[in-house]
Amino acid sequence: MPTPTAFFQGAFVPLEQAKIGVMTHAFNYGTAVFEGVRGNWNAEQDELYLFRVREHVQRLRQSAKIMRLSLRFSDDELVDMVREVAKRSGYCEDVYIRPMVYKSSEAVGVRMHNLDDDFLLFVTPFGAYLDPEAGARCATSSWRRVDDNSIPARAKVTGLYVNNAMAKTEAQLNGFDEAILLNQDGHVSEGSGENIAIFRHGRLISPPAQDNILEGITLDTAIELAQRELGIDIERRSIDRSELYIADEIFMTGTAAHVTPVVEVDRVPIGDGSPGPISKRLQTTYFQMITGRLPQYSDWLTATYGRAPVGAKP
Ligand code: PMP
């Protein structure tokens, strides 16, 4: 039986004991930064592989720096703590681990200074986010992506996610699976919880960081796999909304969504309206890799229980 565990106020505790007070600053003002780390279950190996924990820890630190939040643990300590919270929780299924740095003071007043910061972790079971087989039906959102001069999208700030939540809800209430947000200039930015990439003229094209995206770890991984395994050239440049409609293929990437083909945008079918062949190959390779079936990529994986045969770090 799993034992859901959190790291809260400096100790590993049962998840149900990890509670914050109603006056907590981060709860009132969205003054926290967070990460999402996937644990991917491999039943044959009886192992839960955590994906690119170090990169998530590094991005958490960058988000914290931008937001003037202090993180008292080193990268090595944080990597160990992520593994420890997963190990203590004992899940034998796909999970999602949430590290967070937050303004923990119980204080009223809008500011970032003169407040206490704390760090927490929790784990929750988490299956498919978007349908990986059917692909996603997307709509361009009427909500614009937050600008770097409003709330920096490269920082994973809890309060920023109301922008994403509004877009996701609008898309779903209108009968779509996912939103695609345009930035202030009208260029394609990203999904509500995913980066986006297109195939056109034989190249993989994805918006640059300057188009107000989260600098995605799954996108970085997909790009590397596309180059190394499929021999595809990459281009980082702005994408117009109309270019989505005529793309050969589109896919989204994210810790929750993995690699998900996009089959429709604003009711325009992408390609023939079914998941594209390159997106599917990339998705298959990605799934093999995150479940520890491609030993050449084992440096990206952390084996939670240390039962993995070869390759992945214990
Ligand atoms: N954009 C947004 C807004 C997200 O929330 C996420 C998920 N973290 C992503 C992109 C994808 O980033 P990653 O692949 O690092 O999870």
Coordinates of C-alpha atoms and ligand atoms in Angstrom, one line a residue, residues 35-36 56 59 96 145 156 161 164 190-195 214-219 253-256, ligand 1:
E35 CA 7.9 22.4 -10.4
G36 CA 6.3 19.3 -11.6
H56 CA 13.6 20.6 -12.6
R59 CA 14.6 25.6 -13.0
Y96 CA 3.6 13.6 -10.2
R145 CA -0.1 35.0 -22.6
K156 CA 6.9 28.9 -12.8
Y161 CA -1.2 30.1 -13.5
N164 CA -3.3 29.4 -17.9
E190 CA 2.3 27.7 -25.7
G191 CA -0.5 25.6 -24.3
S192 CA -1.9 26.1 -20.8
G193 CA 0.5 23.4 -19.5
E194 CA 2.6 22.5 -22.5
N195 CA 5.0 23.8 -25.0
L214 CA 8.1 28.3 -20.0
E215 CA 11.5 26.9 -21.0
G216 CA 10.2 23.3 -21.1
I217 CA 12.3 20.3 -20.1
T218 CA 10.1 18.0 -22.1
L219 CA 10.5 20.2 -25.2
T253 CA 5.1 18.6 -24.8
G254 CA 5.0 18.8 -21.0
T255 CA 5.7 16.9 -17.8
A256 CA 2.0 16.1 -17.5
Ligands
PMP1 N1 4.4 25.5 -20.4 C1 3.7 25.6 -19.3 C2 2.8 26.8 -19.1 C3 3.7 24.6 -18.4 O1 3.0 24.6 -17.2 C4 4.5 23.4 -18.6 C5 4.5 22.3 -17.7 N2 5.5 22.4 -16.7 C6 5.2 23.4 -19.8 C7 5.2 24.5 -20.7 C8 6.1 22.2 -20.1 O2 7.3 22.3 -19.4 P1 8.0 20.9 -18.9 O3 8.2 20.1 -20.2 O4 9.3 21.4 -18.3 O5 7.1 20.3 -18.0

